[in-house]
GROMACS .gro file of C-alpha atoms in nm:
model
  201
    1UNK     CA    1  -1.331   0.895   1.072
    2UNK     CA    2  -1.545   0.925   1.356
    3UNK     CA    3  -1.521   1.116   1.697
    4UNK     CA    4  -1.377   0.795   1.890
    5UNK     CA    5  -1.109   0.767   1.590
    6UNK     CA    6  -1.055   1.166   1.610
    7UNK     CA    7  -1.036   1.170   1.977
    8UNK     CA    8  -0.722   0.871   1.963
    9UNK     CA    9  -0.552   1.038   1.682
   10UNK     CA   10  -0.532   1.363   1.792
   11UNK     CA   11  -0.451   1.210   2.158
   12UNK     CA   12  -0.136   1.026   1.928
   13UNK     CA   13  -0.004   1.335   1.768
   14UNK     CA   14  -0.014   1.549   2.084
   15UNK     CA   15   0.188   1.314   2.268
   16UNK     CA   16   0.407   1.240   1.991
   17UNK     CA   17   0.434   1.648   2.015
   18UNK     CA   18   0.530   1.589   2.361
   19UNK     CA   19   0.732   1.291   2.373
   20UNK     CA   20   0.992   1.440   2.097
   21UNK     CA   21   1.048   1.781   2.320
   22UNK     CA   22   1.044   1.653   2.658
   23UNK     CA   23   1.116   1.273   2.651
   24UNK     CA   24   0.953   1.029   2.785
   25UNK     CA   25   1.052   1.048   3.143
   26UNK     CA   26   0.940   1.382   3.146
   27UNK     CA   27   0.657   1.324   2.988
   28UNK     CA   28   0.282   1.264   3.202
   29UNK     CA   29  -0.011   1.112   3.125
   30UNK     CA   30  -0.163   1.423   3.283
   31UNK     CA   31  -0.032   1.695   3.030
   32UNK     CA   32  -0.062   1.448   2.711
   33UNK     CA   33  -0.462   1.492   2.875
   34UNK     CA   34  -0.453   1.871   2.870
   35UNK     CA   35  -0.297   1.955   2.583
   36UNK     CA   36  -0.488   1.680   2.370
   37UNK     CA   37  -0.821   1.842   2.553
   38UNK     CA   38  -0.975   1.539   2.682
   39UNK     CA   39  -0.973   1.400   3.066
   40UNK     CA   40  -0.733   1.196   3.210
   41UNK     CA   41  -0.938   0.891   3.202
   42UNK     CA   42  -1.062   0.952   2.860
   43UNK     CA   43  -0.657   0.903   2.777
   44UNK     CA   44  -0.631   0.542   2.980
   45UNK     CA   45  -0.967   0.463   2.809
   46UNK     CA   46  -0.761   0.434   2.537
   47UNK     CA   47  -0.442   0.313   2.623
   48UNK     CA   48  -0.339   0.163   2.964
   49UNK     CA   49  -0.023   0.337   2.988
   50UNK     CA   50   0.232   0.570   2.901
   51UNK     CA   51   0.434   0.273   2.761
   52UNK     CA   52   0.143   0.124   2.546
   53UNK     CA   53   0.109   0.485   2.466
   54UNK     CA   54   0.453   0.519   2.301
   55UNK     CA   55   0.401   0.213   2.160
   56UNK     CA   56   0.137   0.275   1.951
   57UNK     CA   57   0.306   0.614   1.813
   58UNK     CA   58   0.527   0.411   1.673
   59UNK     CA   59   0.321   0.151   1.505
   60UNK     CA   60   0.129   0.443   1.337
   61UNK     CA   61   0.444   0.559   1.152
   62UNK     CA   62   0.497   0.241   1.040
   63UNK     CA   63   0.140   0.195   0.938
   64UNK     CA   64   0.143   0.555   0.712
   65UNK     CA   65   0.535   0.448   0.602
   66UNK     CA   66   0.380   0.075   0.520
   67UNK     CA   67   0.026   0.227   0.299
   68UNK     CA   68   0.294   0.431   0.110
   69UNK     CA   69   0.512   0.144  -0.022
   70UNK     CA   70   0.270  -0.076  -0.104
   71UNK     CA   71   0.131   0.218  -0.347
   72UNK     CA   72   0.518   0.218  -0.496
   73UNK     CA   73   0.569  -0.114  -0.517
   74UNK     CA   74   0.226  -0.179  -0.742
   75UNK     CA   75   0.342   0.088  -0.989
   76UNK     CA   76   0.539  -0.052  -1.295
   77UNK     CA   77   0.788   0.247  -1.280
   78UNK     CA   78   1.193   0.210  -1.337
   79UNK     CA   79   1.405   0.194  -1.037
   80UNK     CA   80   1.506   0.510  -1.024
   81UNK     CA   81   1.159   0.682  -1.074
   82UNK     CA   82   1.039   0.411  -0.770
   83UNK     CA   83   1.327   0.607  -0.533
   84UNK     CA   84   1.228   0.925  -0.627
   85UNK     CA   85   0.865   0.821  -0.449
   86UNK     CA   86   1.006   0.684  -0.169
   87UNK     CA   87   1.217   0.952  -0.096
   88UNK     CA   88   0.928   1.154  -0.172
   89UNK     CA   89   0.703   0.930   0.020
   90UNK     CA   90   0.906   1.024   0.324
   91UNK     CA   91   0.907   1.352   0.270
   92UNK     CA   92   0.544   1.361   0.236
   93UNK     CA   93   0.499   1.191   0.608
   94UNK     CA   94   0.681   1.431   0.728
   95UNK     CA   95   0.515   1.726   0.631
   96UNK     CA   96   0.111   1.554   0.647
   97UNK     CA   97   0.233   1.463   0.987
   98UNK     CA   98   0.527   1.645   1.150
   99UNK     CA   99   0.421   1.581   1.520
  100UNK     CA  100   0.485   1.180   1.505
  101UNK     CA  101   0.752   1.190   1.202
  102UNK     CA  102   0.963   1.404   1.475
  103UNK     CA  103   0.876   1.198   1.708
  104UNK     CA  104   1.012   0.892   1.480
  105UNK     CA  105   1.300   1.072   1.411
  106UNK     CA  106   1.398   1.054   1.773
  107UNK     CA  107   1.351   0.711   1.859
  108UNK     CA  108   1.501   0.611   1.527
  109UNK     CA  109   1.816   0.792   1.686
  110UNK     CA  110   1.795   0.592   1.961
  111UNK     CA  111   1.599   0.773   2.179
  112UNK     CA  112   1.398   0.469   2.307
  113UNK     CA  113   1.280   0.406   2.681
  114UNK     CA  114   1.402   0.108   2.864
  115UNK     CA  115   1.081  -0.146   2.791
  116UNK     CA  116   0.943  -0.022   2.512
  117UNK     CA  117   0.856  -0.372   2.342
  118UNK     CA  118   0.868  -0.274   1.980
  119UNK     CA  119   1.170  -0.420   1.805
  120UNK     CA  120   1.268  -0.140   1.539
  121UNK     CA  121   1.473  -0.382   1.376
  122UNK     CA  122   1.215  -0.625   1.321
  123UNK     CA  123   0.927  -0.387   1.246
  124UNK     CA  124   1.171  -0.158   1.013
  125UNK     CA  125   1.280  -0.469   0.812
  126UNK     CA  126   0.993  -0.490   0.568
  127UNK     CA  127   1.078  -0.135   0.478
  128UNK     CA  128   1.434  -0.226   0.422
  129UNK     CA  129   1.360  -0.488   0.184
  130UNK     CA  130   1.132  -0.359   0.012
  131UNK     CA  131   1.387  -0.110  -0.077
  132UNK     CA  132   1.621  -0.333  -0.136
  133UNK     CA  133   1.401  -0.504  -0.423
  134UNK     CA  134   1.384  -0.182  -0.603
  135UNK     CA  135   1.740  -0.148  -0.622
  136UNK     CA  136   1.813  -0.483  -0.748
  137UNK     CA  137   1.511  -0.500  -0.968
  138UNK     CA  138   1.717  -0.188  -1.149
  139UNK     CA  139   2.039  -0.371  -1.122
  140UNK     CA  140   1.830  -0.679  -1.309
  141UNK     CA  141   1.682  -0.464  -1.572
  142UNK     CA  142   1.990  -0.318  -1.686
  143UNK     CA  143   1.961   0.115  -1.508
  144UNK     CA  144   2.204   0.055  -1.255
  145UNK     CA  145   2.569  -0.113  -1.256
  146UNK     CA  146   2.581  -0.510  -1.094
  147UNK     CA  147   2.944  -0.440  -0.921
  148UNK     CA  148   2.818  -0.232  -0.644
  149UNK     CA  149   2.705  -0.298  -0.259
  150UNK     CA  150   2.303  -0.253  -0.198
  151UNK     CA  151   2.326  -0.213   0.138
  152UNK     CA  152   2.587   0.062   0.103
  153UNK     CA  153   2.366   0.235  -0.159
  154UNK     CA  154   2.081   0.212   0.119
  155UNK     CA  155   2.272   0.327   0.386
  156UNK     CA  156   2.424   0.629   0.207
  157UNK     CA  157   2.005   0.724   0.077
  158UNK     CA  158   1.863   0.711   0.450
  159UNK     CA  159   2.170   0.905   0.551
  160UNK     CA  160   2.092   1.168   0.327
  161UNK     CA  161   1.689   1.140   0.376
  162UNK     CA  162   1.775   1.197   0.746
  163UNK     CA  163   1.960   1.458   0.703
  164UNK     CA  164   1.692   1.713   0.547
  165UNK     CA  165   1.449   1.581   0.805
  166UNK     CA  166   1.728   1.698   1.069
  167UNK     CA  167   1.757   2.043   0.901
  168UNK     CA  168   1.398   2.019   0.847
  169UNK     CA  169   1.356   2.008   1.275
  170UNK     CA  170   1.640   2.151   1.400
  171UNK     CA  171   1.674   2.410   1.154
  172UNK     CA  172   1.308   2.482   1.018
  173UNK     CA  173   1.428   2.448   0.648
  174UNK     CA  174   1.224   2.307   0.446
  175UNK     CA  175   1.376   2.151   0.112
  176UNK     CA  176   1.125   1.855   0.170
  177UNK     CA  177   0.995   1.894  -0.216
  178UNK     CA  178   1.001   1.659  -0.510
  179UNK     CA  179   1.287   1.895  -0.740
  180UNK     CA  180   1.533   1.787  -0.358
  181UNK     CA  181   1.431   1.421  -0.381
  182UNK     CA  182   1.528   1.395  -0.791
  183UNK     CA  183   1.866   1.552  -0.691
  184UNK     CA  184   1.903   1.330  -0.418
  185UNK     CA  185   1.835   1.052  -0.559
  186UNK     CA  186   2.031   1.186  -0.913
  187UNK     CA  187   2.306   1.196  -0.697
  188UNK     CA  188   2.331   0.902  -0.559
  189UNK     CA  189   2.217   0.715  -0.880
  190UNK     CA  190   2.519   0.861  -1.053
  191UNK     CA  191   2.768   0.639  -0.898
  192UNK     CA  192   2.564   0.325  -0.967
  193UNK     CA  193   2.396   0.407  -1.307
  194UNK     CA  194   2.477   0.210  -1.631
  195UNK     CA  195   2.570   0.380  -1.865
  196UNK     CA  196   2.459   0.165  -2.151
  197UNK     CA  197   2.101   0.163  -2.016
  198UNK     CA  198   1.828   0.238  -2.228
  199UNK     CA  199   1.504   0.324  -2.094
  200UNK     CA  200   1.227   0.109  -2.278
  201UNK     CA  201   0.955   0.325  -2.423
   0.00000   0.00000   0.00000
């Protein structure tokens, strides 16, 4: 990475920083400057605006959340062993970098400015399917039961991802490790599992 790529990324994560304890409104162009320790104008050299600015934290979450499912999906793992990496996955962006997953974690509460141009829905639902496909890949090879919702499984998994990363920020503890994401995922697999399954060796 060079100093140009250094310089945007570390203007990014401080006002990520920013952005998730002061909101946007609150939030100036000026103090994302200071605290990043460039000028002013070396900030709108790189984006116009505090809008384009917010935008572009965003698509870099989605970027590091994108680069780790595609490594998940090219594995030839069982469905259940695929969840435990993306839970773990998640975890891992969270701790590598906690100034823009917090920030993420806000606006995926709905913490989102009045126009901000990036549709969550749209940008989120590549993520969602992808999920999806693991789960009903498993339901197709015979680990997990065919008489129960997907969605509902989904929901229920990013429920309980959400809440360690809310205990995680609000609460500074950290169960963000891979023995949490087997019983997390354990847990929730237990409701859906077959029991007749047998793993292929």
């Amino acid at each position: 990475m060079n100093d140009e790529q250094n310089t945007k990324e570390r203007i990014l994560k401080t006002a990520a920083e920013i952005f998730a304890e002061h909101g946007f409104e609150q939030t100036s162009m000026r103090v994302i400057a200071e605290k990043s320790n460039v000028t002013k104008p070396a900030v709108y050299y790189y984006f116009p605006d505090k809008k384009h600015l917010f935008e572009e934290i965003i698509k870099l979450a989605l970027v590091h959340a994108s680069a780790n499912l595609k490594m998940i999906d090219a594995s030839s793992k069982p469905a259940v062993e695929k969840l435990y990496d993306v839970v773990m996955a998640r975890f891992g962006e969270i701790l590598d970098h906690p100034e823009i997953a917090r920030f993420t974690f806000n606006v995926m509460s709905g913490n989102i400015p009045f126009g901000i141009s990036v549709d969550l829905l749209t940008e989120l639902k590549p993520h969602m399917d992808f999920l999806y496909k693991i789960i009903e890949n498993g339901r197709k090879n015979g680990e997990f039961r065919s008489d129960f919702d997907i969605q509902s499984f989904m929901f229920c998994l990013f429920g309980a991802i959400n809440t360690y990363i809310m205990r995680f920020f609000r609460l500074n503890i950290n169960e963000l490790n891979l023995q949490r994401a087997k019983l997390l995922v354990d847990t929730l697999v237990e409701g859906i599992a077959n029991r007749d399954y047998v793993k292929e060796s």
